[in-house]
Structures are given as structure tokens and as C-alpha cells.
């Protein structure tokens, strides 16, 4: 502990980073950032932009960057992206900021930060264009956890030949996230075609009865194939859960 | 009207049959049997055995037989089948009684009754064994309406190759009833493979959340393919609706 | 395939149209347009404007026009209509653009495009003024599929004489779409008056308990008459499903 | 109070009847019977047999008979009917016991009890045979309140001509109870045909989605016609509410 | 019919009023106004402003004024009130326009229009301030139907003494509308205190589970007292239903 | 620990009691009995008989008796009561067994067991006879925790004078459990009349929409009065929660 | 009463304050302020800003200040805070105005007003940052009722060590409010660690299925620990209910 | 194929086994047994006894035994266990039959059948005794897939120390199934303590609102920790999904 405090005294370490190392989290005006959790499971702590004003999100992102070397922001909009980019750019000149508009994510890395690397591939599969945001969120998390991500898009079951055309690619993955809205049937079909574990991701696409993702969620929970499910639009959770599987497989490969 | 009454007087016509011709329905102790409806759309009036005691059902079946020449009983159990068979056997010696245990239907024809015949084929498709009762009810109605019925069973989407193997048979039908429980994805896949109209039939097979057919119903209403839907386990309605389509096509063919 | 590529090389064929012919769909910045589906069932691929920005919708509409000779946009608002009209007008000078404000649809035809023509009539029936959008969407699809559309409006069951006055017109159709919100009773009454198949279309009109179309949907699924149902406000699906019936009847008439 | 106690002492009045006069209710082993409520609104206090063992019901019925001169039991089965008849027969030899199997009600009158008589008619209307229990419960209550009851049965909207045939009878009533299960559309149609107040009574007849009366309840709450609603199968409440209207009208007529 | 047409020709009668007399409704750009319904039950046809643009509402209101001598607009906002007032002011100079901000209603009477007058009183009772809009809508309808309205406000059950203080006033009414949100207990308590029929009006006041009026609706349907119910916020229906009762009582009084 | 083991060796202590002291729970064939929890909060650990066969319940009850000196069994039926009485009678001759049929509870005390005694009163209030089981369960728990229990029964809001008559008794309690089914309004009315904390207990009494206690639960959660709620039929929890309040008050009184 | 009127006459007492003393409430343009309730249970009457325009809220706040010496406003936004501050500042120069942005509450005290003081502590516990508003509302009410409030924040169960670290603080409270969104597990864990009564406060934080606080509410109602529950986001009720417990304990301590 | 047919001819292979090898499934009177699925993912095909009569289940079990060397029956009762044991004992004398009453599973192995063996451990964790059936089903599947199963029971969050005591055992697993009913909080707590993937298994234990597993399901979907979920009581799916993870890890270890 002494060396941490000395590093603060000498300016090598910011007070936030020191607090994170000592207490496991860093306090900010916009709330608490939980740095310790990241160490435990290799899952980056996500900052949910939805329901926060851009300045709060930017402030939490900067704290994340300072305490863990990385910030992952989800459910962003244009204003949030601008606020985060500007704030990080000013405060940490050498940091990289990676924006994915479709996935609605922003990832910032401090200079010198090194992403982990796993020896495992996760396929992120979508039924249609409107599943892109949830699936993209999953893909971003997976990349940050170090997995190789293979995107297989627009293979919804209304035209079954598309999924069949991707049979080889689907079978090559160590784990799969399969996203679908509407009737949510794709994960069932895919899980019937592969050996690896499938995590089904229902998407809030649809209308009328069951149209905010409940039809897809219920269908996935009732699936005739073996698979497990996350909540509606929970791309982060789907990515992190398959990331944990990829991590276990990679560790076993490393022996 | 005079001739009807004279036929009653002479014993040629039972009072029930006379009442049916004059008023459109026949009164029994077990309720009213609606004979007129049958004439309108060619859909046989079904007697739902569920919730009736076997004697009531048998009594209504006999009335149906006397007024329309045919009785169609659905959702039967063993006791109902026995009661109907016995009652019909006693009262109308030459009548045929056709029992389908899987479909839980009984059909009786008066001597000389002639079923209509349509120049059209309806495919009745199931995802799995447990869809047999609902699908069988649909098939029975279709046969009574005169359609050719093509059964295509056990082609659920968890093993997509089975449905693909039946592609030709599916495409040969003029209309299709597609039954599925659990996640209810089969109608979506089938409707993506054929040109003819598909009526989706959700089945109350499953467990836990959405397990009494709601997941299947919601999924079918949200389908990415063009199809229409009937209520959970409404095999009779699915059969009758595709029967009406078959009838329209057959009439056009007869043109 | 060679001739397609040569046509691209010579400028006769746009790259999008070539991709559509070869791969079955065309990629755009705003997502993928599924051209192949249109060929299969004669159902035009609809572009749902809801949830897209006007430019995305216009871009997809142009792609549709280029690859299939037609664009059908649903759930439009003023801005979308303007964007589509302008974009199509600029890029394809001779194309026609047909706007239906009530139905919230826009249809564009490339010069020389010929709509199919079916020898069959579909009645599109509404209970009240507020069912106009959903019913109009159904009517637009039906017209594009080539069916003759007969609109029968404002015949809700609270004043039963209006429906009775239209008995002849209702009976003249080969298939019917019947739209109703609130308690959704009209399809049941109409299906009791006609021989042809009825597809019931629940509309999200109402308030309080069951007011977003669930009361109408549930009532239609419970109907005492034979009919099938589509999801709440699914005018496109109701139109396309009756269009498929009309197509089958027309083909049978053509022998 | 003195005279009540003296009547008890002399055996003219049972202790239960005395308690009812003094406290407004009578205690029994099977619970409390609320005698006072009956005086207030002219609505007989009903004893719900459902969920009670036959002996409890019989015991409460006897208490009712002793304290108010009348017992009204609802939702009876065979065993309850037998227990009530036997118990009343033994304890109050001159009492009448009136059993309605369809309505599942039993009414007992003490010797000399005189039912009130209202100068008003209530129509009790059903859509189909399966509405008979709920409607019958309403009719029993109405008769006990003194109204003239006009039963109009089996006029469901799937065959609209039946309801139209009864137009005059429907219009002759001072108030109407209209019972319907499944899609529950009949009250809407009837309320569109009459001037008098309509109380809609949803019945738990149906299956699948919305099949325990919710579809009918929701449809009646969403009705395009002016009407009010009671809970599913609440025949007693529907009868009592229209009985209160009949009572108000009758009082006004008596002027 | 000839005289109607001659009146149109001579300018005595507007085409809209003529159409209303002949066809029972008048067509406008904003939809159809149902004039005939008003004659049947004495219930003024309401124009629901919610979901219409102010100009549409104003146009329908003018048509109503011309065809029936009266316009009743519900669920208004400031813009609608302004549009109706202006449009009516311009087109029908002598007409009165009566705005009730709390009730969100506007009533316009043509010069010389005479409201009916009933010899009956309806109490309109509220639990709290937030029930004012729904209750006010009921009161407006009742006044237009000719009933005497007695408002009894802020007597919610959390302070039971307030309701008790109003016992005499409550008992003086021929019928009662009782409005309540949150737990919706007031109608039950009031119906236990009076002899006249009570129509319960649930209001969408509350938050969290059951907070959009469902808790109140469910509680009223489950009431231990005899009462009937309308949908959430259905002030118009509650007013009209008690208006029909008042009308029946008044007619009986008039003998 | 040594002395515990020596007591086992000498037969002074049963192995179950020893395990409970050492591990906090005792293992039986019928599951684990959690003895430690009882020490923490003074709340007796209840054995839920529902869903267990009588022998399992009896076995757990005996274990409870041996390890804590007391057994509390809830949701009993006749067979369970017999099994527990017999088993306890055989194995622990001097134990008392107290059966409450209405409350469906059985309490056994080992010889010499002394119930705690609190200096605080809890009122247990019911709306009607059918709330007796849930309220009785609460009363049993409270007595076992040592509180004085004051039962105030049948004061439902449909006859508000009954509750008013009990105003003094209600105000005398240190805490109150108020049980009600149907519309569940009583806790709101009571909480408006007293100063002490009220815990509302919804009961699964009712029928149709909201009839399994949901209407009561929702109404209590929406209450205009200050109160907190437990789940439907959770008499044990309501008793224990008010028992904890009584315990806190009693401890403060003891100073 | 005479002295109240004389105080009004002399200007010592405002008419609103006089009305409050005489009638128990004060009428304003924005509705009725219920002053009497505050005297009964020591719970300040809250003015809910949600759904009111700032001027109405400010007007009610001023009335509260004049009649009870205090105003408590909940669910405020910036505009409301400004309106209340300005209005109070102008009309009652010496009054204090205390704004809590996180809790979204405003409290004003008239000059000389003295808050009660209880000899009891209530812990207000949160699972995460997003529970701050609901928990803050509870804390504000508790402080106004005179309890000592101990805030224990960010101890959600996903990192169980945080809750364990606070074991001593949790055990020191006389009662606890435990707020949690998402899965809402914290109250169960805390109630398993303490002896005092726990009131669980579900918070509308989450997304997808069960995401508006229903998952948390359902989980708390199903809790394996003894606790009672308030509605989603009902911070005021949770605070007031634990305040009533604190008041009972404090009174007992005062002896 | 020739050799298969020759083996049938010579009696070496049963017709069922031959059909399974050729067609991927075997037909029986009781339905179709899907043998091919087992080969794909190493997940044994389960025969669900619920809803089948014992003879059907026994017949399917024998077919499974003959075609794959193994039968796994789930959701058994006593009669099913007896039927399967007897039928297998008669037809395949050397087969082993392993019955797990708590888990409600039966496993039969043909003589010489060798279960696969994975180099991976899955922890199966329960919150309480009533989770035993679902968790046991998961454990049985896992054992049949070859994983080492570590049972960690009765560590529910109402007594958090129990879970903490098992921290090391929990961390030693390669994957975890965590079963919980009621509020379902255990998976969230466990997933916060371990690095490996957690599959949450909601159990239908509880009562009242959310009591059939929906509260647990919703809570798990809303979990603050990273985990995925299966349907209520879906022990088979939870076991198979973690078995697939174990298989992937084991394969990686084998390198």
C-alpha cells in the first residue's frame, strides 16, 4: 500500500487509480466505477450511456481509462460519442478511441494498454439487419476480452438456405452468440447445426403482441435445441458469457 | 314447409331433422345443434366433447347425424368414444363410426351420406410427436370438407434437414396447416419455402415461461414470413380455414 | 452469370441489380434489400419506414426500384414521403410514385414495370375510421400483387345494420381482410355471413385495459366463426396472406 | 331490543334470527351470514357453495332461512343440492326448495315468505349454450329481487340473424344482462340495438390465449357501444346490478 | 326524402345535415360523424380529440353541430379548444361554446338547440383531485343527456370520515358514477352505503405495478359490493351508462 | 464443541440436535432443517406442509422439536396433522401439540420449552371469513414470537360501519396485520385510521380477472395510505414481520 | 372555533391555515392539500411534482407551508425546484428551502418550524448508483419524521463482500429500507443478516423482460427472508413505513 | 448400407437400430426416438415421462437402449420407474438401470455401453432442498455426458455465510449450474464469486405473485452479474449446456 501512496504523492498514479487499486472502485461525481470486477473475470466493466447525460458518461469513461487502462461505453448516441471523444482526447492525449456506430459502442485504450488475447473464436450471428446493435455490442465485448470474432449476418430462418450456406463457418466457432428479434427462431436452428455452446440473444424488434422482444425471449426459452438465453437486447451479457467460455477453452488450450 | 311436416307425420323425417330444416338448428337436452351453419360454408359443425359428459356428447352426435347426415366430435376421450359409438350403433344401425385416437376425433356418417370432394390438396405438417392431436383434428375436418390431406410429420427446426427433405411435398400443396409447440418456428421456415398460403397452428406443448402455447402463438404472430394464425390447439379452426381455401381453389378449378 | 456481368460492364445493369440477381439480395448502407423473396411468392418486399431515418428508407427504396422494378414503403410519415419522392425523382426520372396518406404507404414503379394481374377479388373491410391505416396497407399490398380490391368501410358492429347492408358485396369476394380495433368483433360477424376465407386484422385502437389491440387480437383468436388472424396492425401480412389466396384462386381459374 | 329478547325467551324467535336483527349478521360454525345487507338494497345475500363443503353450505343456508326467510345458494353441485334440500327439509318442514341445475342455484323460502314484486322487466340474453350457468345465476337473483325476467337464448353474433330476429324482445326490456364467452361480442351488438342500459357478463368459455374469459372481458371493456361490465362469470353481480336498475324504475313507476 | 332535398336546394339545410338525415351519418375529410346513433339512446356522439390534429377535430365538431345541433368533444388540449372555438365561431356565429378545462371537454350548441331534461339525479363522486378529468367527462355527458349532476369530490377511503360525511348526499342520487385511481376502493365503500346502482370508473392514476389503472380496474371487478364497471378513464361511458339509467327512471316518473 | 460431543456420547443430546448446534442445521431424509435462523431473529423456522408427503413433514417436525424445542408446521391438511401428532406423540411423549384447523397450523413444544414473551400487541384483522387461513397463520407465528395477538374479524369495507366500530381496538395495537382478498381495500382504510405500522396481507380469494389475489396485491401496492405488503397468502411473513416490529418495540420498552 | 376565526380576522392566521384547522384540508386552485393527515401519523403530506406543472406544485407547496409549517415536494425536476424556491422565497421570506437533486426532493420549513426528533435510527441501503433517487426520497421523509438516517450505499450482491463489510452498520439500525433494481436480491441478503424489520424498495432500473422494476418487485415478494415490500419506486412509502416503526420504537424508549 | 441390412437379416441388428442408423431416428408406437441428435453434440436424447403413460415411456426407453446403447428418462414417477425397469429387465437382461428419485431420472445402459469421459468439472449448486429435482436432472445429464459433477447444496442467499463457505469449491469448477426458486438470487451471487461461466436454472418453487418460477426467471435475466439462463425447471437444458462447455474445455485440454 505504501508504494501506491508514494506513487500518488509523486504524481505517477492518479488518486482515482490509487483508490481503485486500494478499494476496488473509484468514486466520481457521476457515480462509482467498479474497477475490481474487471480483474476477476476478464470482463471489462461497461459504462451504460443510456439514461446518463453525456458529461456523466464521459467522466466515468475517463475514470475507467485511468484506473484500468480501458473504457467501454455501450448504448451511445451521437452526443455521448462526442463528449467521450473530446474528454478523453483532452485528458489523455495518446489514448485511442474506437467508435462503432452500428453497435453503439465506444472503446478507449490508454497508451500502452494491451488487450488480452485468447486462442478461441466466437461466432456472432444475426437473423437480420435490425439485430446489428445488440450483436455489435456482443462483438465489442468479445474483442475486448481477446476472443477472435466471426460475424455471420442476415441468415434469418424465413430464408433457410442462407443459414445452410454458412454451416461450415458456424461449426468452426468455439462458442456462438445468435441474435434474433421477431419470432427468434434462428438460435434454435443454429444450435441444431453445431456442437459448440450457443447463447441466444433476443432482440426488441417486432410489433404488436410480443413485439418488444418477449416473443423472441419466450421462443428461445422454449427452444427444442440445447442453448441458454440472456435478456432482451443484452448484447453485453451475451458477449461476456461467450467470452468466459472462450477464456476457459483458451486456458485449456494453453494447457 | 308443408312437405316437411307431412314427412314428419309419415315418419320419413325425424322431428329433429324437421326442426333443423325449418329453424336452422335442432334442440336437445344437451343444448342446441346448429345445422344451418354447415350448409353455409361447407364446414361441418363440430361437437366439442371437452367439458361435456359422454351422454350429452352422444346425444348431440345423434342429433347431428339425424339432421345433417354426419357427426363430427372433437377432443374425445375413451368414455366419449364408447358412448357415441354405442348410441349411434343402437339408433342408426347402418351408420359408420370412424375413430381417430391420436386426433381425438370421432366421425359418424349416416347410411348413404356422401362426403363432398374437392379438387385440392392441403398439407398438414407437424414439428414433433406432441403436435399430433391438434394436427389430427385439422386433418379430420379437412377430410370431411373433401380436401385431399397430405401428412408431413416430425420436421421440427431443431434438425433442419428433415424439413428440407420434404421441400417438394410441401410445395405441392394448395394450402398448408403447420402445427408446432415450444418455440413454434416451423411455420415461419415452411412459409419461407412455399408459394401457397400457410395457416400456423400453435400447440400447447412446452413448460415454464410461455409453455402453454403462448411462446408458439407469439412467435407465429411475429413471423418474418407471410402467414396467418389460429388460437392455441385450434386444430378445428386451422383445418376449416384451409378447407375454405381449398374449396375456393377447387371451385375455381371446376370453373 | 456471364451475361449479367457483361450487362454490368456495359452499364445496362446497375451493380445492385446484378447483385440481386446473383445473390438474391442487394447490399446498401442502410441494410440489405431482399430481392429474391419477391420472386418466390409474388409478395412485394416491403420497406418498413418506422424506425429508419428518411434517407435510409429512400436509399432502400431506390435499391428496390433498381433490382425489382418496384418499391413498396410502409408506415411512412411526411418526411419519408418527401425523401423517397425526391430521391426516386432524381435518380429514376420516368418512375411513378404513388402516395397513400391514409394507408401511410408509398409505391414506386420503374418505367415499364408491369404489375401482375390476378383474376380474383379481395374485400378489405373496416369497422371504423381509425382502422384506415392498417386496412389501407393491406389494400396497397393486394393491388401490387394484382388482386382487385373492394373497400367496404365503417361497418362496425355497434350499428349492425351497416354490415347487413353490405351483405352482397361481402359475399362477392374471393377472400376478405376484416380490420377492427376496440373489441374487434367485426371479423366474427362477417365470417358468419360469407363463404370465402376471412383473415382478421386487429388494430391498435382503444384505451385502458386491452387497448393497444390485445382485446381485438384475443377476441379474434377466440372467434366463434372460422377465421385466421395476423398480429396487431399487421396490414401488410393480412394483405399478403389474402393475396396468396387470391393468387391460388386466380391460378386455378386460369386452369 | 327487549321484545326481541322476549321473543327468543318464548321460543318465537331463534337465537340466530335474534342475533341477525340485533347485530346485522348471524354467526355459524361455517362463518358469518350477513343478514343486514339484504335489507339495504333488496339484493339477497348469496351463499357461494364453491369452496365450501356441502354441510357448511347447508348450515349457512339454514341460518339464512331463519334470519331472512330466504336462502339463495350459488355455484352448487349435486352434493350441495342434496345437503341443502335435506337439511332444510328436516329443520323447516314447510319451506320450499327450488333447484335450477343449469344455473347451479338453489333457492329456499320459509313458509309465508313473500318475494318482492317489481314493475319492471330485465332481459337475460345469452350467446350460446355454455353461457347458461352464468346467465341462469343472474336470472335467479333477478327473480328473487322481484323483476320479471325475459330469457333470450343462443343469439351469438356468428349468426347475426338470430339476434336480429329478437330485436323487439330486446327492446321491450327495462334493462338487459347480456352474457357471452369466447370473443364476447354480443353485448356490443345488443347495446347498439336497444335504448335501455346493458350490463355485459363475460363467461369463462374458450380455450388457448384469452380463453378463461379474459378475451370476452377485454372486448366488453373496449366496446364501441355504451355498456358496463362485471367480472368473468359474475352472474350474481350482473343480476343484482340490473335488479337495482329495475328497482329504481319500478319505484319511479309506482311514483 | 323529397322535402329534405328541396331544403338542401333552397339552402335551408346543409348537405351534411341532409346526408345525416338520409344515411344516418355525415362524411367529412376527417372521417364519418355518426348522427343516427344520437337519436337512438339519447347519448350524444362524442368526438375524441386524442390522436386527431386540431383541424380534424374542429371539422368533425362543425359537422356534428350542423347535423345534430350539438357537438361534444372529449380529451381536448389547448390547441384543440382554440381550433374548435374559432371554427365554430366563424361558421356558426350564434352558437355557444362551453369549455371545461378540468374535464377536458368542449360542448357547442347551435342557436336554438335545446338540451333534453330528465327528472333524475346522478352523483359523480371522486376519490381525489387526480380523478377530476375522468369524472368531469362523465359529468359533461350526463348534463348533455339532461340529468341533474351532483358532484361529490375528494372522499377517498384513506380518510374514511370524508365519505361518511357525504352519506346523505350519496343516498339522494338515482344513480352514481364513482371514480377512483390507485387502489380504486371508493366504489366498493360507496356501493355499500347506497341503494341506487353504482357504476365504477377506474382512473389511470398511480405508479409502479398496476399503476396505469389496472389495480383499480381489477379491484372494482373483484368488489364485494354490487356494482358494474367501465374501462380505465372511460368517463364518457360511465356518464352515458348512468345517463341511460337516469333516462329510464325519468321516463318511469313521467309515467 | 467437546461438551456437545460428550453430550451426544452420553445420550443427553440427539445427533440431530448436536448437528444443529455445530452446523446451524440438521439433515434429515426429508431435507435440511435450518435451526440457526431461529436464533437470529426470534422468528420460528416454519415447515411448509404443502407439497410434502405427511411423513416428510412429520419427520422434519420431529427434527425441529429436537433441535430447537419447537416445531411450527403451516399449510397443513388432515393427513399431515395426524402424521405429525402421531410421530411427535410417539417420539416425545411429554410434548404438547397445538392444532389450529382454520389457520392450518400445528405447533409442538418440547417438554419444558418456554415461548418468549414480548411486551407488545399486534392486531390481526380480516375483511371476511375466507381470510381466516392466512390471518390465522400470521397469528400463530406472532404468538410463537411472544406477541399478544388481538383478532378483529369480518370488518370488510363493503359495510364500512363494522370497521368504524372497531376503531378503538385498531388504535390500541403496536402493529397490525390486515388481511383481505377480492379488492383488498381494508388495509388502506385501516391504515388511514391508526398511527401504528400496518402490514397488508393479500388473500387469494376471488374469481375471474385478478381473482387469485393479484387484484388485492396490486391494490395494496397502490394504496393511498402508508403501508407495506407481503405476497399473496403469505400469512407467515406478515406475522413474522409484525413480530419483528413488536420485538423492537418490546425491547425498547424493556429499556 | 371562535378563536380561529378571530385570528383570521386579525390577520394572524391565513384563511388557508384556518380552513386546514377547521376542515382538515385547504383548498387551492391546484387541488386540495390534506393537512389533517399529517397530524395523525407524523408522516408529512407529500406533494408529488410528477404530472403537475411547476406553478401548481409551487402553489400547493406554499399552502402546505402556511397550514403545517412545512412543505415536502417529491419527484421534482429543475423547473419545479425553481418555481417552488421562488414562490416560497417571495411569500415567506424567512423560510428555509432544502433541495436534494439526487433524491429529487424539496423541503421547505416556515420560520420557527421545528422538526420532530425520534430516538431511533433507520438505515437506508442501496444496491447501486441508480437506486439513489428512490432511496433518497425515503431518506428525506425519514429525516422529516425525525429519525436518524444512516446511508449505506452501493452494496449490491454481485460483489457480496461489500455487503459483508457493512454488517455492523446494518445491524445497528432499528429498521431498514433496502432499495434495489434489476434482480432486487439485496433486501433478501440484508434481511438474512439483521434482526430489525426490513422494508424492501424495488427500483425501476433494468431492461428487457421485467425491466421496469417488476423483476425486483416479484423477487422481493418471493423472498426467502422475512421482509415486507412497497411498490416500485415508492421511496416515500418505504421511508414513511420505516418512520412509523422508528416512531413506535422511539415512543417505547421514551417510556 | 448393405452391411446394415445384412446385419438385420442375420439378426445381429434390430430393425429399430437399423432404422436409427439409416434414417437418424427410430419409429415406435409411442412416437419417434431421435437417435441421430445424440451423435451430433454428445447430448443424450432425453425421454420426457411427463404427459406420457408408463408403457409409452418404457417403449421409447427400450428403443433408445437398442439404438444408442443408452436410455435417459426424465420427470419420472413411481409407475414410470417400475415400467421402465421391468421392460428393460425383460428385454435386455444384462442392462443396468440407475434410478435417482430426487432427480426423477432413470438411466439405462446396455451391456458393454461406455459412457464418455470428459476432463472437466461442472458444479451443480442449489439454494435449497426444493431445487433438488431440477438440479438433479442437470447432474444426471452431465454425468452421462462424461463430466465430473460437484454438488454444492443448500447455499441460498438468505444465509449468505453458507455460500461464502463454499467459495473455494465454487471456484474450482470449469462451469456451473446454479439452481434457485423463489427470488432466484443465488446465481447472481455465485457468478460474482467465480471466473467460470454460470448457467442459471430457475425453479418453480414459490407461491403467490411470480410463484411458479417467473420471479426467479425474471431476476436471473436481470442479473447484475454475467450469466445466461434456461427456462423454469429446465434442468436437462442447464445440464446439457454446461456439458457442452465442459466438452469444449475437455477437448482443448486433450489438445
mmCIF file of C-alpha atoms in Angstrom, chain B residues 13 38 58 86 114 132-133 168 175 186 202 207:
data_model
loop_
_atom_site.group_PDB
_atom_site.id
_atom_site.type_symbol
_atom_site.label_atom_id
_atom_site.label_comp_id
_atom_site.label_asym_id
_atom_site.label_seq_id
_atom_site.Cartn_x
_atom_site.Cartn_y
_atom_site.Cartn_z
ATOM 1 C CA UNK B 13 -88.351 -37.345 -41.201
ATOM 2 C CA UNK B 38 -72.938 -26.420 -42.028
ATOM 3 C CA UNK B 58 -73.562 -38.803 -27.685
ATOM 4 C CA UNK B 86 -72.907 -47.272 -28.672
ATOM 5 C CA UNK B 114 -71.747 -38.655 -49.228
ATOM 6 C CA UNK B 132 -50.311 -34.958 -33.384
ATOM 7 C CA UNK B 133 -53.607 -34.234 -31.625
ATOM 8 C CA UNK B 168 -41.113 -30.987 -52.759
ATOM 9 C CA UNK B 175 -52.623 -24.702 -48.732
ATOM 10 C CA UNK B 186 -41.689 -24.366 -38.107
ATOM 11 C CA UNK B 202 -49.637 -23.193 -32.173
ATOM 12 C CA UNK B 207 -43.108 -25.878 -19.934
#
